[in-house]
mmCIF file of C-alpha atoms and ligand atoms in Angstrom:
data_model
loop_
_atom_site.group_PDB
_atom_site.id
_atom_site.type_symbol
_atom_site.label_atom_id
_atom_site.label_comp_id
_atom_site.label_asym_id
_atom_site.label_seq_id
_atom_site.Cartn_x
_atom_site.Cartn_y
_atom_site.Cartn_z
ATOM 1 C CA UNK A 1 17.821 -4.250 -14.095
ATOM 2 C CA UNK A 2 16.586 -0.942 -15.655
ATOM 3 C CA UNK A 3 12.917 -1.307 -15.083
ATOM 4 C CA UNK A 4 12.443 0.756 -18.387
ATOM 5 C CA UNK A 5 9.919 3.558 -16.209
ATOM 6 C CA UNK A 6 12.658 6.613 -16.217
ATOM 7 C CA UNK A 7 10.514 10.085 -16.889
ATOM 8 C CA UNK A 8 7.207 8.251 -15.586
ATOM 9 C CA UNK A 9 4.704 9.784 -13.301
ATOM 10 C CA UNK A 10 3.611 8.456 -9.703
ATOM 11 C CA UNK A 11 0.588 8.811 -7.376
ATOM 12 C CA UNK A 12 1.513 7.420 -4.598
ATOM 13 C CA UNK A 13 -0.137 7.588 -1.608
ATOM 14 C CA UNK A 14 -0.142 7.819 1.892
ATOM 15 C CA UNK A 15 3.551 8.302 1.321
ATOM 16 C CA UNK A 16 5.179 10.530 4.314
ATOM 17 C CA UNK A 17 6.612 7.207 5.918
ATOM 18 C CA UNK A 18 6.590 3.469 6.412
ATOM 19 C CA UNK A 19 5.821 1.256 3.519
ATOM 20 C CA UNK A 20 4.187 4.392 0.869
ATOM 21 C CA UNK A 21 7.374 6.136 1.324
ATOM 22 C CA UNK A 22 9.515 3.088 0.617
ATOM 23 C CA UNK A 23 7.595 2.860 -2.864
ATOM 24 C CA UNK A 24 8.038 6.396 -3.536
ATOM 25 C CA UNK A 25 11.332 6.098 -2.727
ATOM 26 C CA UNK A 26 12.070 3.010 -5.089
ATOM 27 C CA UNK A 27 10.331 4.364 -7.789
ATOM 28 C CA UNK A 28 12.351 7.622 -7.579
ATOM 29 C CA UNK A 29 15.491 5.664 -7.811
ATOM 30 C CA UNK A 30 14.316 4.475 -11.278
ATOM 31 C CA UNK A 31 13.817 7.954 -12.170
ATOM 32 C CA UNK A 32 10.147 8.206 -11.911
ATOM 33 C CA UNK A 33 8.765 11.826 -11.025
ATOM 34 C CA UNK A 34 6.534 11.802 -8.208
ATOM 35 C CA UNK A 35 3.277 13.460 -6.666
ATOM 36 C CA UNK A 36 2.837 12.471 -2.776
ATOM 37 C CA UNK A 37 0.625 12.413 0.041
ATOM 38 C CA UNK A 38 -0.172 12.123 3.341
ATOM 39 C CA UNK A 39 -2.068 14.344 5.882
ATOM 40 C CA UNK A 40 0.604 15.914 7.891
ATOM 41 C CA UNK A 41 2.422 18.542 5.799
ATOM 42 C CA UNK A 42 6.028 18.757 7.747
ATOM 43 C CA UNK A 43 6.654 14.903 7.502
ATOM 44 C CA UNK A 44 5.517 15.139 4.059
ATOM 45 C CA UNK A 45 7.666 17.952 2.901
ATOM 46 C CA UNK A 46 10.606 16.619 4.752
ATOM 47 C CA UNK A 47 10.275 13.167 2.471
ATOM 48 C CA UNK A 48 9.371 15.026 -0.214
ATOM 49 C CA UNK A 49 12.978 16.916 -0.224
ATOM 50 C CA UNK A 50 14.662 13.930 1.089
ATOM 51 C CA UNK A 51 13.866 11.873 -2.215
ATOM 52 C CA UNK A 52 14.246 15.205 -4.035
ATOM 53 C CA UNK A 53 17.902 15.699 -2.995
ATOM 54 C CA UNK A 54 18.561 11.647 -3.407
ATOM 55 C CA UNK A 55 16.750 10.889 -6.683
ATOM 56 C CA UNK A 56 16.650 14.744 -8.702
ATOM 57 C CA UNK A 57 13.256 13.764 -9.542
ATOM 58 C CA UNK A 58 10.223 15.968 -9.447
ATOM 59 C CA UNK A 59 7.993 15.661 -6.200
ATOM 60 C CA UNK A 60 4.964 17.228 -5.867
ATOM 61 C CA UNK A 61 3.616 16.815 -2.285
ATOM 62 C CA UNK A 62 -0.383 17.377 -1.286
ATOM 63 C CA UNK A 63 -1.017 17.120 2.456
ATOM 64 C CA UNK A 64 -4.850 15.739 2.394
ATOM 65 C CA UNK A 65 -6.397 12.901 3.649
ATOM 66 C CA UNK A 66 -7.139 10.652 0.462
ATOM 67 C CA UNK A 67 -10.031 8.846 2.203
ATOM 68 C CA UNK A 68 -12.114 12.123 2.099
ATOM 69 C CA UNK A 69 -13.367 13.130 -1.626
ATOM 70 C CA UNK A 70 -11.711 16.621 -1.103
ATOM 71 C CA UNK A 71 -8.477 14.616 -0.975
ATOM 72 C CA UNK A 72 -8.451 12.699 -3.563
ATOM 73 C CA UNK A 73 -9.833 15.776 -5.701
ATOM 74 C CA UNK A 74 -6.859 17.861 -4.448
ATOM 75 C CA UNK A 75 -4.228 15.303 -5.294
ATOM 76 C CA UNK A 76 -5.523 14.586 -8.336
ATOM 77 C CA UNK A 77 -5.833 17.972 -9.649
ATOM 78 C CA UNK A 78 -1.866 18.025 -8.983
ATOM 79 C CA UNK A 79 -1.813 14.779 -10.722
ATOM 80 C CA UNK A 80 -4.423 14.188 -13.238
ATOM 81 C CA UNK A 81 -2.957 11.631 -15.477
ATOM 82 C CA UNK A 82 0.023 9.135 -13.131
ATOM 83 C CA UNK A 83 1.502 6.347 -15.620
ATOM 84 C CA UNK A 84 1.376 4.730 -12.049
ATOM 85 C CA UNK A 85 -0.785 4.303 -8.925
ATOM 86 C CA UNK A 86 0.015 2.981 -5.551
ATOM 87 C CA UNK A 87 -2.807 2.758 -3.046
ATOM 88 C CA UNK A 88 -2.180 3.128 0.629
ATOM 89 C CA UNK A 89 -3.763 4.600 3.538
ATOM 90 C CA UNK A 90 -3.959 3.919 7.227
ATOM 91 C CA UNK A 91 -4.905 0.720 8.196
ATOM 92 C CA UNK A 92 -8.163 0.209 10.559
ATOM 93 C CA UNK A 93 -7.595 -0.332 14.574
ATOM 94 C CA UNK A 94 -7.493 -3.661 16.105
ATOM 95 C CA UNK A 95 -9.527 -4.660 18.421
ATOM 96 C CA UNK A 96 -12.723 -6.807 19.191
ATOM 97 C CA UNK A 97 -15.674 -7.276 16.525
ATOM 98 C CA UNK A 98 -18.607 -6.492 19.177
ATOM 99 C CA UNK A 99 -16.945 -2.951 20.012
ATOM 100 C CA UNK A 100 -17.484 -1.665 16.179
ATOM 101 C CA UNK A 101 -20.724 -0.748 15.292
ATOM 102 C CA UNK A 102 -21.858 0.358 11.564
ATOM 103 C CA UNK A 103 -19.650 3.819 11.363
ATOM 104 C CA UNK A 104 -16.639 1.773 12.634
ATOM 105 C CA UNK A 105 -17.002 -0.579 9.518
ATOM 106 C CA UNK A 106 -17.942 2.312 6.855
ATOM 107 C CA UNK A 107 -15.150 4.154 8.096
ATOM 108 C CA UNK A 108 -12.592 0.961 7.353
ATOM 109 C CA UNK A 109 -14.400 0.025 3.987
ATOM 110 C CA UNK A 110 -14.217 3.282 3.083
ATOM 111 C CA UNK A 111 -10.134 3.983 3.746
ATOM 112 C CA UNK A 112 -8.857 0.147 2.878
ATOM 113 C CA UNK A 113 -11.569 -0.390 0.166
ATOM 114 C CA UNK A 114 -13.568 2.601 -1.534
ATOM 115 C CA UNK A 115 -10.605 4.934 -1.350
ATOM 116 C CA UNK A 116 -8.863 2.748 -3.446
ATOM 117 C CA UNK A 117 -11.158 1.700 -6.020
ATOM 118 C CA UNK A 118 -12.000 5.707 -6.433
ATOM 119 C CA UNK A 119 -8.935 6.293 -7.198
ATOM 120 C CA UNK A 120 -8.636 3.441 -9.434
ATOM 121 C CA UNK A 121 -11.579 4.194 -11.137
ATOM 122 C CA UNK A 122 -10.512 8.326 -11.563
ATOM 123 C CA UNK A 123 -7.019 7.243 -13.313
ATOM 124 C CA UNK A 124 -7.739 4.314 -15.272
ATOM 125 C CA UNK A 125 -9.512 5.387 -18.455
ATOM 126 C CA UNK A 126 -6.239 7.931 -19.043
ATOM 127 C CA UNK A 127 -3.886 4.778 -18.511
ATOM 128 C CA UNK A 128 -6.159 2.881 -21.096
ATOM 129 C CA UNK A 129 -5.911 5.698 -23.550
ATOM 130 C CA UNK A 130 -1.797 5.982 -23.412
ATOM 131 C CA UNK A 131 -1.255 1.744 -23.307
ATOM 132 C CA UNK A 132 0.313 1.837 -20.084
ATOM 133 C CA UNK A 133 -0.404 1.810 -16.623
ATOM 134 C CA UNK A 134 0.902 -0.096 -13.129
ATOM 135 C CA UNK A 135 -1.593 0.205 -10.528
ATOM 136 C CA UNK A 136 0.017 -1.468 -7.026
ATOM 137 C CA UNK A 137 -2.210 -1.745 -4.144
ATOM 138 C CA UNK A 138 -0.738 -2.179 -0.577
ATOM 139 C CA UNK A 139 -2.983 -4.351 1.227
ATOM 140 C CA UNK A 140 -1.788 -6.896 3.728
ATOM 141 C CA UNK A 141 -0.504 -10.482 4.461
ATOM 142 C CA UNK A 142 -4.224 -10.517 6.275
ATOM 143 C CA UNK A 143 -5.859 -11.185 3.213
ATOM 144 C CA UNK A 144 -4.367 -14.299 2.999
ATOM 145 C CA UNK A 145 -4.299 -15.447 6.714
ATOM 146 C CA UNK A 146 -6.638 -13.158 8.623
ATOM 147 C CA UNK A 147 -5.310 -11.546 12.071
ATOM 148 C CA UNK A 148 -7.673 -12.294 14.436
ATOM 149 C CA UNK A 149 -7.550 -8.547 16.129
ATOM 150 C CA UNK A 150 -7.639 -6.582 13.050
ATOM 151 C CA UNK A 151 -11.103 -8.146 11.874
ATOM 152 C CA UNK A 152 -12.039 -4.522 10.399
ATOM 153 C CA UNK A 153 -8.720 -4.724 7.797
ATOM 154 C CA UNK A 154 -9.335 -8.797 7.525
ATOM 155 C CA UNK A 155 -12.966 -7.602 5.984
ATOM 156 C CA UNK A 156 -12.319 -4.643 4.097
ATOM 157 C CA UNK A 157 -8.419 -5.346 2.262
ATOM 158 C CA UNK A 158 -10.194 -8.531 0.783
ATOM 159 C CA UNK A 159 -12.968 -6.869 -0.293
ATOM 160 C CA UNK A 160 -10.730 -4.827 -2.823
ATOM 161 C CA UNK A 161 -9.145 -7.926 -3.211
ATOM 162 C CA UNK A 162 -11.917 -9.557 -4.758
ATOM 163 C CA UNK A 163 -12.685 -6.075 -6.802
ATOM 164 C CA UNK A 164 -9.353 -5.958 -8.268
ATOM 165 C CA UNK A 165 -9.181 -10.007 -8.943
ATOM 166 C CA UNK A 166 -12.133 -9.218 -11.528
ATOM 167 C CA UNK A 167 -11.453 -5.719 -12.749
ATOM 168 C CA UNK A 168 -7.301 -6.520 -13.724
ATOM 169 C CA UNK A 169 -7.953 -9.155 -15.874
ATOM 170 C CA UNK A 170 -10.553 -6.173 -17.572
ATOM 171 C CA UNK A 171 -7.709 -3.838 -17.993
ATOM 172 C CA UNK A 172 -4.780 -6.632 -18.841
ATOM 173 C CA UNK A 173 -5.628 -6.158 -22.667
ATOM 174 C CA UNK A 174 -4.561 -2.153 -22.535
ATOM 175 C CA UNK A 175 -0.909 -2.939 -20.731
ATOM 176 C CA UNK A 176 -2.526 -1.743 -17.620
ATOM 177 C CA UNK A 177 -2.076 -4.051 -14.559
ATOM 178 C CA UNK A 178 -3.241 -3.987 -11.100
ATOM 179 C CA UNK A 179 -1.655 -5.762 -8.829
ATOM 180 C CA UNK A 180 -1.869 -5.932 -5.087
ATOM 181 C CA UNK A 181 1.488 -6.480 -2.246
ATOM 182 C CA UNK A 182 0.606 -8.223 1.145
ATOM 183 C CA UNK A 183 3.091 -7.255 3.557
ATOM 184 C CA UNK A 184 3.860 -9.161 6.572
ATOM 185 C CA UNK A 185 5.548 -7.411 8.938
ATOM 186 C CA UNK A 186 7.732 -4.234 8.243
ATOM 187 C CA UNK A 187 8.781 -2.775 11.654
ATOM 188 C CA UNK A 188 6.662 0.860 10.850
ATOM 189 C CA UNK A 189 4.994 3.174 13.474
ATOM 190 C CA UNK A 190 1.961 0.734 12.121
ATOM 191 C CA UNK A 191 3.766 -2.108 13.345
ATOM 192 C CA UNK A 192 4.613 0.091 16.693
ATOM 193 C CA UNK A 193 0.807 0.703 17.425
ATOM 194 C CA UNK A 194 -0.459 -2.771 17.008
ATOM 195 C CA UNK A 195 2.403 -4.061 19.109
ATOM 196 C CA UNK A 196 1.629 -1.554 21.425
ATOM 197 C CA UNK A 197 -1.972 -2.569 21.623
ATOM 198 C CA UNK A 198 -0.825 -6.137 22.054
ATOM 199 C CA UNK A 199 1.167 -5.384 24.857
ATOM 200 C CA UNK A 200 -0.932 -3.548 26.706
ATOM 201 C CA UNK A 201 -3.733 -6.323 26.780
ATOM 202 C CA UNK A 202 -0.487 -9.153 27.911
ATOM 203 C CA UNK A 203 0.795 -7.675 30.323
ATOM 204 C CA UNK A 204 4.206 -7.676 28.209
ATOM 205 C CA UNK A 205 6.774 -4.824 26.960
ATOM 206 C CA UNK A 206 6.012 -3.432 22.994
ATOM 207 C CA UNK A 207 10.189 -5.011 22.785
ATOM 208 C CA UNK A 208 9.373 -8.368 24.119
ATOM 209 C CA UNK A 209 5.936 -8.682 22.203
ATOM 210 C CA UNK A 210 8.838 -7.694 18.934
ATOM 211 C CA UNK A 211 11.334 -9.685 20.123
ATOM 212 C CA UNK A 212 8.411 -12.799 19.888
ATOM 213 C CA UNK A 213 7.088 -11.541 16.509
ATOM 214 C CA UNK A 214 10.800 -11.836 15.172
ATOM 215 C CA UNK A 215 11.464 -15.213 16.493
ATOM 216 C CA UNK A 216 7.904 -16.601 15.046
ATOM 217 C CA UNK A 217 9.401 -15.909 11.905
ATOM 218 C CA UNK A 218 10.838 -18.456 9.744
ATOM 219 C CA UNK A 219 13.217 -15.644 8.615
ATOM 220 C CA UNK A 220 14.211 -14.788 12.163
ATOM 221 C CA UNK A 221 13.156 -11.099 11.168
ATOM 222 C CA UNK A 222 11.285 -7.884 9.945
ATOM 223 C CA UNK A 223 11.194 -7.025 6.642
ATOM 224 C CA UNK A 224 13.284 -4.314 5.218
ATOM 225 C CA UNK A 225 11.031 -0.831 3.922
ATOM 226 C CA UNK A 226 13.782 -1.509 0.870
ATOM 227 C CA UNK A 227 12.648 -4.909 0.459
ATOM 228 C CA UNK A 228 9.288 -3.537 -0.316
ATOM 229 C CA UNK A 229 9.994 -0.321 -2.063
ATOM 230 C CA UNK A 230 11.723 -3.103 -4.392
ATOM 231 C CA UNK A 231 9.354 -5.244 -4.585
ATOM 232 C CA UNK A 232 6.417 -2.575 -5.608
ATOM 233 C CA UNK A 233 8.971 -0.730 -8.268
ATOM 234 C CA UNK A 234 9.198 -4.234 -9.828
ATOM 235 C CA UNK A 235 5.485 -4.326 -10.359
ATOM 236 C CA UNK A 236 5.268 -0.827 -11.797
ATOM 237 C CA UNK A 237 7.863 -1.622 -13.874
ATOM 238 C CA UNK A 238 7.838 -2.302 -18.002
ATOM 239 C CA UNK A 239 8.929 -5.858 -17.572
ATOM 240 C CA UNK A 240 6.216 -6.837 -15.362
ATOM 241 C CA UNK A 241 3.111 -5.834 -17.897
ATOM 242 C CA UNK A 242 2.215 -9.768 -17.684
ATOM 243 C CA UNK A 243 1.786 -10.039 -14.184
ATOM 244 C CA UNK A 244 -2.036 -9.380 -13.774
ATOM 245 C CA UNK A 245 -3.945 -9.423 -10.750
ATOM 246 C CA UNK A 246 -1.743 -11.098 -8.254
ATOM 247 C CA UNK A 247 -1.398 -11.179 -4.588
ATOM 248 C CA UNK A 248 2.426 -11.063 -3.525
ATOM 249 C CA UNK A 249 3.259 -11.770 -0.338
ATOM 250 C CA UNK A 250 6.324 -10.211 1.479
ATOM 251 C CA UNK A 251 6.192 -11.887 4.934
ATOM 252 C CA UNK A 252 9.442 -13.677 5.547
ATOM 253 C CA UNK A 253 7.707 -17.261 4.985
ATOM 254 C CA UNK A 254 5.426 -16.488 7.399
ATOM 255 C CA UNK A 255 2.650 -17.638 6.032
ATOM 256 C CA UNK A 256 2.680 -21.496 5.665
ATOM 257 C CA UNK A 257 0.984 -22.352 2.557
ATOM 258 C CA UNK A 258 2.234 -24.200 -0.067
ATOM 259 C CA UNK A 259 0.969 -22.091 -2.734
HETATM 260 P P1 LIG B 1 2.914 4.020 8.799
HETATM 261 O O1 LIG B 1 4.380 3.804 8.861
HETATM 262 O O2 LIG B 1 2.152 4.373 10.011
HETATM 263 O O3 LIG B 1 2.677 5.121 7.657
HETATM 264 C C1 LIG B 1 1.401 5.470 7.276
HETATM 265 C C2 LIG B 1 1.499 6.574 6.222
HETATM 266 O O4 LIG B 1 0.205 6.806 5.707
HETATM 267 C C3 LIG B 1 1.972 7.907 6.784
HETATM 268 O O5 LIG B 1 2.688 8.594 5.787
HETATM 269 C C4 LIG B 1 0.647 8.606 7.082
HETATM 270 O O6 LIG B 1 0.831 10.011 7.156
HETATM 271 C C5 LIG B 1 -0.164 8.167 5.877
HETATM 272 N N1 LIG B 1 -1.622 8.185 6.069
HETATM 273 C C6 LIG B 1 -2.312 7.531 7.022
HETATM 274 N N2 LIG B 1 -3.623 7.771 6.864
HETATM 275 C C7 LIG B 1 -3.749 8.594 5.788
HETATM 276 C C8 LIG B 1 -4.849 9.207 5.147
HETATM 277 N N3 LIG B 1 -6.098 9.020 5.588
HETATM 278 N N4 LIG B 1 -4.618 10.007 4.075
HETATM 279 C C9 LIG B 1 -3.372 10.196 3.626
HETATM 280 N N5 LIG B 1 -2.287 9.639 4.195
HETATM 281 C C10 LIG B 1 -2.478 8.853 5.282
HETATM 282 O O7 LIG B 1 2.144 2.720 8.226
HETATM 283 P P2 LIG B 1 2.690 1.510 7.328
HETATM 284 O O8 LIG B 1 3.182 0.441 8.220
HETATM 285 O O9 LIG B 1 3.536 2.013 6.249
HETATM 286 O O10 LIG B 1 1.307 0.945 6.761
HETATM 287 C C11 LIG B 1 0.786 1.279 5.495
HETATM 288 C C12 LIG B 1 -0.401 0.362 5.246
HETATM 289 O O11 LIG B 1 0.043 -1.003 5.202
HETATM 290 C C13 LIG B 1 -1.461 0.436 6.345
HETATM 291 O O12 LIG B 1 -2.737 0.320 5.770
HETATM 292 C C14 LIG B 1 -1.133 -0.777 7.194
HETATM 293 O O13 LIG B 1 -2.255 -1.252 7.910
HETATM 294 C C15 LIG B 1 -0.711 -1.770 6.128
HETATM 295 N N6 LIG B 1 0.110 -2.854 6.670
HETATM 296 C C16 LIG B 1 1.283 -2.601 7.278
HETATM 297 C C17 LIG B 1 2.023 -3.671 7.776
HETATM 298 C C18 LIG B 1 3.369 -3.463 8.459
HETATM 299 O O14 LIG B 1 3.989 -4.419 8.874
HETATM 300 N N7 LIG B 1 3.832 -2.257 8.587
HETATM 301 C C19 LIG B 1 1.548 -4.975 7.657
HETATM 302 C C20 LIG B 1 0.345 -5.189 7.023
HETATM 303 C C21 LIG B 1 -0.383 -4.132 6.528
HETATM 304 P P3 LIG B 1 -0.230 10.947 7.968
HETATM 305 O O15 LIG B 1 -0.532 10.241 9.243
HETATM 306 O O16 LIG B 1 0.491 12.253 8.115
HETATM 307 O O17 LIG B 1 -1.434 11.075 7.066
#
C-alpha cells in the first residue's frame, strides 16, 4: 500500500533505538524526510546514517533531551513545521509507590505527559493551517491494563491519554489526527531494564524472567520493532485521516478484553 506521505516531514522523537527508531525507520521507507532525537549523539548519528543510506531520505538529527524546554526548542528550531509528530521519551522506573515522593512524580508527568502535549501544542496550529497532520503518541499497553510496578507510567501515559481523547476529536475537522500506540512488549533495552529489575527482586535470571514473559503470551512471543514501525507509519499515513483518537494496542493478545 503506498501510504500516499512520500516528501513529508517527521519529528520523531526519542528515536536513536527501540520502538522511536522503528517509526523513523518505517516512515523513511515511505519516503518521509526526517528530523530525530535522542540525547546521546553517537547512537543518534549512527541511526541517523543507517536510515540515510537505507531510505535516501533527509535526516536531521538533534541530540537533546526533549523533556527539558531547551530540547524541545532546539529540535524544533531544526524542525519548525513536521506534517508528522511521534511522541516518545523514556519511560519512568518501576518500582514501589511509597519510594516516590513529589519530584519522582513531576519528573514522570513531565517526560510521559507534559513533554508530549508541549510538543503537541508547538506543532499543531501549522498542521491546522496546511490541512494535514498525523500526530502518533507512543504510550503503552499500561494504559489499558496497568503494571503494577510501573505505577509512575500507569499514572502519567493515561493522563495524556485522557488529554488527547478530548483534544483529537478538536483537531479531526482540519485532517489532523492524534492517535496514540500501546505497545506490549517489544524486546528493547526498555524491556532489558525492567526485566532486569524483575529479576533481581525473584531471585531469577533476566533470560528466565523472558523466557516466562514469552510463554504468558497468547502469541508465544515479543513483538517485532517492524511490527510497530508498521503499525505507527499506518497511522501517519493519508489513508488513515479517519482514525481519530484511538488507542491501538500491539501486545500479542495479551491483553484479554473483548473490546
Ligand atoms: P529504548 O529501546 O530504551 O529506547 C529509548 C530511546 O529514547 C533511545 O533512543 C533513547 O536515547 C531515547 N530517549 C530516552 N529518554 C530521552 C529523552 N529524555 N530525550 C530524548 N530521547 C530520549 O526504549 P523503548 O523500549 O523503545 O521505549 C520507548 C517508550 O515506550 C518508553 O517510554 C517505554 O517506557 C515505552 N514502552 C516500551 C515497551 C517495550 O516493550 N519496549 C512497552 C511499553 C511501553 P538516549 O538514551 O540517548 O536519549
Amino acid at each position: 500500500m503506498n501510504m500516499g506521505i512520500r516528501g513529508r516531514t517527521a519529528l520523531v522523537c526519542a528515536a536513536s533505538k527501540g520502538l522511536g527508531r522503528a517509526c523513523a525507520e518505517a516512515l523513511a521507507a515511505e519516503g518521509v524526510n526526517l528530523t530525530i532525537l535522542a540525547r546521546g549523539a553517537e547512537a543518534l548519528e549512527a541511526t541517523a546514517a543507517a536510515i540515510r543510506a537505507a531510505h535516501g531520505v533527509t535526516v536531521t538529527a538533534v541530540a537533546a533531551d526533549i523533556t527539558t524546554p531547551a530540547g524541545r526548542e532546539a529540535v524544533l528550531a531544526a524542525c519548525p513545521a513536521p506534517d508528522i509528530l511521534i511522541n516518545n521519551a523514556g519511560g519512568p522506573p518501576p518500582g514501589d509507590f511509597r519510594a516516590w515522593d513529589e519530584a519522582a512524580w513531576q519528573t514522570a508527568l513531565n517526560a510521559n505527559m507534559v513533554t508530549p502535549i508541549m510538543l503537541i501544542r508547538a506543532v499543531i496550529d501549522g498542521m491546522i493551517e496546511r490541512r494535514f497532520g498525523r500526530i502518533v503518541n507512543i504510550t503503552s499497553g499500561a494504559v489499558k491494563a496497568p503494571i503494577p510496578m510501573l505505577g509512575l507510567s500507569n499514572g502519567a501515559r493515561t493522563g495524556l491519554t485522557g488529554f488527547v481523547a478530548g483534544l483529537s476529536r478538536q483537531v479531526a475537522r482540519h485532517n489532523v489526527t492524534i492517535n496514540n500506540l500501546l505497545p506490549g512488549m517489544f524486546l528493547t533495552d526498555r524491556l532489558r531494564s525492567n526485566f532486569a529489575a524483575e529479576a533481581s527482586k525473584s531471585g531469577k535470571t533476566v533470560e528466565q524472567i523472558a523466557d516466562l514473559r514469552r510463554a504468558g503470551n497468547p502469541s508465544l512471543r515479543f513483538g517485532e520493532l517492524e511490527e510497530f514501525g508498521a503499525a505507527c507509519a499506518w497511522l501517519s499515513s493519508a489513508q488513515a485521516g479517519y482514525v481519530v483518537g484511538q488507542n491501538i494496542l500491539l501486545d500479542g493478545g495479551a491483553f484479554a478484553g473483548t473490546l
